[in-house]
């Protein structure tokens, strides 16, 4: 066995979790704890006219906008601050926070909460992208309901369209998706020696600190956020914890007692953020030989009631709208549309899955139209080193998709199965290709985050990594430790890493954007190597390093032109299905995936990411129907919202191809989101081949498959 | 109020509680057995799985009165046994653990399965885990963990 | 205030039912979900409950003179593995909910709950199940079909409890069971089809078709079944379009968060057709 860093180790958190010792927020004890229940609006849009409260027994309080301390502002500081802590007049979505009811006994609290009546004057609401674009009921945001309206241009699409032999149009749609982290959202806040201290199940402790500061008018140094062991997040705990924390901040500021809010699962499913539904319209120009000469793309995301991070999600969508293909002339418009639904927000992939689903399915539709085998058609357009992206950035790495394709095709028996299952045979197999840009978009790492990491070495020979990226299941506690142990040349168990506290760790940035290993891991590597130079394991030493931008990156944030990402990770996924001709139920017979993520810091952890990501994506593609119903969601229990069980999908075959990246630790690039990006499209394309009908949206439920086959 | 007598992790326990109170709340709030998690509160996710007289049950929808005279095992009890250690080790080794929130329930489901089938097939393992939702792993590595525990623990089950 | 009773015997349970109006509570897997509240809050049940799951009288499966008696509180996990029971019933039990729920949930509860999507009810309807009901004035027997009057409504009186399900032996061996759920396991039914038939000397001597979750209660059309008895497979083959047309008239599904009315209807008819086709094409199998 070689000594590659990729060789799997036992995860540092595995034993405590498997033996039930790990303490999540709900397992922790707080002296004198009060419980909090958020009181919500009963309508999607309107004006708050009053709140009727029952008589409050001693120890129970209702806290709302009127309780915001002097100097405090009724706003949550995310990227923008349009989202108020408490509704004071305008209501934008069903279940928006009006107040927080606190008290010592949950039974009593529940009884009191059910006696509170929130009165609103109702206005006509807009729920869908179409209704948002039409400003149904009047604009919610600005005068056009657009949180963002971006335009990209590559080559000369107008000229290409004017010379087109024919033009093919297509509309692809994706639905809402719920994160279903197994641990629901929860935060406890307390007042300690003049400081406001949060214990939060979250991805971004420093985001919470920033978010709550304006509402209680306190300086950062008096606000501490401790991440608690986090039972899954997937993007759902990137910004949403800010919403709970802000209400808690005001409550604790007033009460000076610890208050805990833990969502019940239904509450979590109804009132927390979701993946953006999308609509992507394609117009593609073909020449007389059936070659693509240009694309015109119009992408729309349902952003929900407040801006949150929707413009940045939208950037990912449009930057991914050509997937792995080099199309010479492209016009792209992207719009993030305000509606009266719960705000849409970060979810693994962050807009890329929508763009890639659309691009892959459109390419698949073109292949159908042209009578060309799908993989052959797609492979003709693969990006290559030196190729140009839709932002006119440059692909700087060797693109190994051909090699990955050959291997995946061989493992799956793709070509044999293609022959064996002609279109319409109710068996189908299909590929999807995808990529994911590593790290923050554009100059975000340099200009917004500028992450710092500290490593301290102690005289007992142990080292501690101090950074703000959290372990939420994805394995960073282990991978960061491996990087440091390897560079410092000490055993893994001599490296310590704890759940971060903003009072203790430097801000290495949020746990998002597949940046943790590639960007922050690089900082760990650099800090460790600097520490190694002056620490022999017998003294106390400390090293702080700061992010350095790769020098070649050219990016203009105003025009969205240049290298949107320093590098890409790449993937291929093949899915084989059979469709029941009587019920249109889909049985997934096989899933084969290959990924190029530079180098894996730990192969077992990466495979865990692959299999988990692929299952989540197959759920997105086939099972996870989440429909609006009166401004809320029709499927708001785990009985009705179907995430995959152990029996829904077969064992996933997964392989990795190495292609080390200079600016990642040991050559590593991002992996966590990439592995989600492609499987839904492969699934949909396999179903499409099985029933020989165009699949234009996901989830491709049996109901939908029936509609297209029986149409 | 009802008086309920049962055994929890091998010790006799007397509980004074409204009979319809969820076993989950009694285990977590009164007895501090926090390996038992609440993921959904309606019997769908299995994070609250415990064994009642050797059978897997969801403690979130079991009224405490229903366990009168019963024998309850949580992970706090199981981890003290050789069987428990065998499953925990196998999970840690196969990468079956990610965020960990479903894991105690998964370990209990694995135990229930192995008590019944000492040498399960992959399909039997998948059926045995089918009421325990995991959003991180996609299950394959948990299935491997259970298979490894079955193999390593030969004679234990 | 007592919110739950733990009777020592069926007689005591009946007394609690009669005198305190206690709600029958077998496994409680439906009641505890329906009336659930958040962590640390008691379920808001509409009245006191009487626990039944532990009563030996309700937990036995016995066979007398070919008639099977299944205690109303026998858990589904026992039903799925008891080889004396019809395959149709075992199949349906094995696909209900999850292993942990099957250890607790009961057929009696499934029947009492009377959900149109109750999987056990559909299988039992195809098996012509009867129920034994105990009351303060003695016991009575009633067919399952008569007992369930609509979604969530039954003929159970306020002093009664379902004590057992009885099944007569049948010659049917052509079992067809299909549950179409929201996913492959731990799923609720969008619809289900439970069917069974007997073929002797090239003639269909018995046939039952029950369609679940496509109407306010399980749909069984005995007149159609009766008309098919005595047919040869070839004759059946010719009748299939008419039979399906007759079913189509009575299928009245709903749109809900799990599926659409159109899908339920179309898939149910397709599956019924699949069962009938299989039967009509098997003449040489005897």
Short mmCIF file of N, CA and C in Angstrom, two decimals, chain C residues 218-280:
data_model
loop_
_atom_site.label_atom_id
_atom_site.label_comp_id
_atom_site.label_asym_id
_atom_site.label_seq_id
_atom_site.Cartn_x
_atom_site.Cartn_y
_atom_site.Cartn_z
N UNK C 218 -62.53 0.76 0.15
CA UNK C 218 -61.98 -0.22 -0.78
C UNK C 218 -63.05 -0.63 -1.77
N UNK C 219 -62.66 -0.68 -3.04
CA UNK C 219 -63.64 -0.99 -4.09
C UNK C 219 -63.59 -2.47 -4.43
N UNK C 220 -64.72 -3.13 -4.15
CA UNK C 220 -64.85 -4.52 -4.58
C UNK C 220 -66.19 -4.65 -5.24
N UNK C 221 -66.22 -5.17 -6.45
CA UNK C 221 -67.48 -5.27 -7.18
C UNK C 221 -67.85 -6.73 -7.33
N UNK C 222 -68.68 -7.17 -6.37
CA UNK C 222 -68.98 -8.59 -6.31
C UNK C 222 -69.82 -9.07 -7.47
N UNK C 223 -70.63 -8.16 -8.03
CA UNK C 223 -71.45 -8.59 -9.18
C UNK C 223 -70.56 -8.94 -10.37
N UNK C 224 -69.53 -8.16 -10.55
CA UNK C 224 -68.61 -8.46 -11.66
C UNK C 224 -67.87 -9.77 -11.40
N UNK C 225 -67.39 -9.91 -10.15
CA UNK C 225 -66.68 -11.14 -9.81
C UNK C 225 -67.58 -12.35 -10.06
N UNK C 226 -68.84 -12.21 -9.62
CA UNK C 226 -69.79 -13.30 -9.76
C UNK C 226 -69.96 -13.67 -11.24
N UNK C 227 -70.01 -12.60 -12.05
CA UNK C 227 -70.24 -12.85 -13.48
C UNK C 227 -69.05 -13.52 -14.15
N UNK C 228 -67.89 -13.43 -13.51
CA UNK C 228 -66.71 -14.05 -14.11
C UNK C 228 -66.52 -15.49 -13.67
N UNK C 229 -67.18 -15.86 -12.60
CA UNK C 229 -67.04 -17.24 -12.12
C UNK C 229 -67.61 -18.20 -13.15
N UNK C 230 -66.91 -19.28 -13.36
CA UNK C 230 -67.37 -20.24 -14.34
C UNK C 230 -66.82 -19.98 -15.74
N UNK C 231 -66.15 -18.83 -15.91
CA UNK C 231 -65.58 -18.56 -17.24
C UNK C 231 -64.31 -19.37 -17.43
N UNK C 232 -64.04 -19.64 -18.69
CA UNK C 232 -62.73 -20.18 -19.01
C UNK C 232 -61.80 -18.99 -19.20
N UNK C 233 -60.49 -19.21 -19.15
CA UNK C 233 -59.57 -18.11 -19.40
C UNK C 233 -59.83 -17.42 -20.74
N UNK C 234 -60.18 -18.20 -21.79
CA UNK C 234 -60.46 -17.56 -23.08
C UNK C 234 -61.66 -16.62 -22.96
N UNK C 235 -62.70 -17.10 -22.28
CA UNK C 235 -63.88 -16.25 -22.10
C UNK C 235 -63.52 -14.99 -21.31
N UNK C 236 -62.69 -15.18 -20.31
CA UNK C 236 -62.26 -14.04 -19.50
C UNK C 236 -61.57 -13.02 -20.40
N UNK C 237 -60.70 -13.54 -21.23
CA UNK C 237 -59.93 -12.67 -22.12
C UNK C 237 -60.85 -11.73 -22.90
N UNK C 238 -61.95 -12.28 -23.39
CA UNK C 238 -62.88 -11.44 -24.16
C UNK C 238 -63.61 -10.43 -23.29
N UNK C 239 -63.77 -10.77 -22.03
CA UNK C 239 -64.56 -9.90 -21.16
C UNK C 239 -63.77 -8.74 -20.55
N UNK C 240 -62.44 -8.85 -20.67
CA UNK C 240 -61.61 -7.87 -19.95
C UNK C 240 -62.01 -6.41 -20.22
N UNK C 241 -62.17 -5.99 -21.47
CA UNK C 241 -62.53 -4.58 -21.69
C UNK C 241 -63.81 -4.16 -20.97
N UNK C 242 -64.83 -5.02 -20.99
CA UNK C 242 -66.08 -4.69 -20.31
C UNK C 242 -65.89 -4.59 -18.80
N UNK C 243 -65.12 -5.54 -18.29
CA UNK C 243 -64.89 -5.56 -16.85
C UNK C 243 -64.19 -4.27 -16.43
N UNK C 244 -63.16 -3.90 -17.18
CA UNK C 244 -62.42 -2.68 -16.82
C UNK C 244 -63.32 -1.45 -16.94
N UNK C 245 -64.16 -1.45 -17.95
CA UNK C 245 -65.08 -0.31 -18.11
C UNK C 245 -66.00 -0.19 -16.90
N UNK C 246 -66.42 -1.34 -16.39
CA UNK C 246 -67.30 -1.33 -15.21
C UNK C 246 -66.55 -0.78 -13.99
N UNK C 247 -65.30 -1.23 -13.84
CA UNK C 247 -64.52 -0.69 -12.71
C UNK C 247 -64.33 0.81 -12.87
N UNK C 248 -64.04 1.19 -14.09
CA UNK C 248 -63.74 2.61 -14.33
C UNK C 248 -64.87 3.51 -13.83
N UNK C 249 -66.11 3.03 -14.00
CA UNK C 249 -67.25 3.83 -13.56
C UNK C 249 -67.28 4.04 -12.06
N UNK C 250 -66.71 3.08 -11.34
CA UNK C 250 -66.81 3.15 -9.87
C UNK C 250 -65.55 3.68 -9.19
N UNK C 251 -64.50 3.83 -9.96
CA UNK C 251 -63.28 4.38 -9.37
C UNK C 251 -63.45 5.89 -9.26
N UNK C 252 -63.39 6.40 -8.03
CA UNK C 252 -63.54 7.84 -7.80
C UNK C 252 -62.43 8.34 -6.91
N UNK C 253 -61.22 8.38 -7.44
CA UNK C 253 -60.11 8.77 -6.57
C UNK C 253 -60.04 10.28 -6.38
N UNK C 254 -59.11 10.69 -5.51
CA UNK C 254 -58.92 12.12 -5.25
C UNK C 254 -57.52 12.56 -5.66
N UNK C 255 -57.38 13.86 -5.82
CA UNK C 255 -56.05 14.49 -5.94
C UNK C 255 -55.62 14.83 -4.52
N UNK C 256 -54.42 14.46 -4.16
CA UNK C 256 -53.92 14.91 -2.86
C UNK C 256 -52.42 15.09 -2.93
N UNK C 257 -51.79 15.25 -1.76
CA UNK C 257 -50.36 15.54 -1.75
C UNK C 257 -49.52 14.35 -2.19
N UNK C 258 -50.15 13.16 -2.30
CA UNK C 258 -49.37 11.98 -2.67
C UNK C 258 -49.48 11.63 -4.14
N UNK C 259 -50.61 11.92 -4.74
CA UNK C 259 -50.78 11.55 -6.14
C UNK C 259 -51.94 12.31 -6.75
N UNK C 260 -52.23 11.97 -7.99
CA UNK C 260 -53.35 12.63 -8.67
C UNK C 260 -54.47 11.62 -8.91
N UNK C 261 -55.67 12.13 -9.05
CA UNK C 261 -56.82 11.26 -9.29
C UNK C 261 -56.62 10.49 -10.60
N UNK C 262 -56.12 11.20 -11.60
CA UNK C 262 -55.95 10.56 -12.91
C UNK C 262 -54.97 9.40 -12.84
N UNK C 263 -53.88 9.64 -12.14
CA UNK C 263 -52.88 8.57 -12.01
C UNK C 263 -53.46 7.38 -11.26
N UNK C 264 -54.13 7.66 -10.18
CA UNK C 264 -54.69 6.57 -9.37
C UNK C 264 -55.62 5.71 -10.21
N UNK C 265 -56.46 6.38 -10.95
CA UNK C 265 -57.43 5.65 -11.74
C UNK C 265 -56.73 4.84 -12.84
N UNK C 266 -55.85 5.51 -13.57
CA UNK C 266 -55.20 4.85 -14.70
C UNK C 266 -54.37 3.66 -14.22
N UNK C 267 -53.58 3.88 -13.18
CA UNK C 267 -52.70 2.80 -12.72
C UNK C 267 -53.51 1.65 -12.13
N UNK C 268 -54.58 1.98 -11.41
CA UNK C 268 -55.40 0.91 -10.82
C UNK C 268 -56.00 0.04 -11.92
N UNK C 269 -56.47 0.69 -12.97
CA UNK C 269 -57.07 -0.08 -14.09
C UNK C 269 -56.00 -0.90 -14.80
N UNK C 270 -54.82 -0.33 -14.96
CA UNK C 270 -53.73 -1.06 -15.60
C UNK C 270 -53.37 -2.31 -14.82
N UNK C 271 -53.32 -2.15 -13.49
CA UNK C 271 -52.93 -3.30 -12.66
C UNK C 271 -54.03 -4.35 -12.64
N UNK C 272 -55.28 -3.89 -12.58
CA UNK C 272 -56.39 -4.85 -12.63
C UNK C 272 -56.33 -5.61 -13.96
N UNK C 273 -56.02 -4.88 -15.01
CA UNK C 273 -55.91 -5.52 -16.32
C UNK C 273 -54.76 -6.53 -16.33
N UNK C 274 -53.66 -6.16 -15.71
CA UNK C 274 -52.51 -7.07 -15.66
C UNK C 274 -52.89 -8.38 -14.96
N UNK C 275 -53.62 -8.25 -13.86
CA UNK C 275 -54.08 -9.45 -13.14
C UNK C 275 -54.99 -10.31 -14.04
N UNK C 276 -55.95 -9.65 -14.67
CA UNK C 276 -56.91 -10.39 -15.51
C UNK C 276 -56.21 -11.02 -16.72
N UNK C 277 -55.30 -10.30 -17.31
CA UNK C 277 -54.55 -10.85 -18.46
C UNK C 277 -53.75 -12.09 -18.05
N UNK C 278 -53.04 -11.93 -16.94
CA UNK C 278 -52.25 -13.09 -16.46
C UNK C 278 -53.16 -14.31 -16.33
N UNK C 279 -54.34 -14.06 -15.77
CA UNK C 279 -55.27 -15.16 -15.51
C UNK C 279 -55.79 -15.75 -16.83
N UNK C 280 -56.03 -14.86 -17.78
CA UNK C 280 -56.61 -15.32 -19.04
C UNK C 280 -55.60 -16.04 -19.93
#
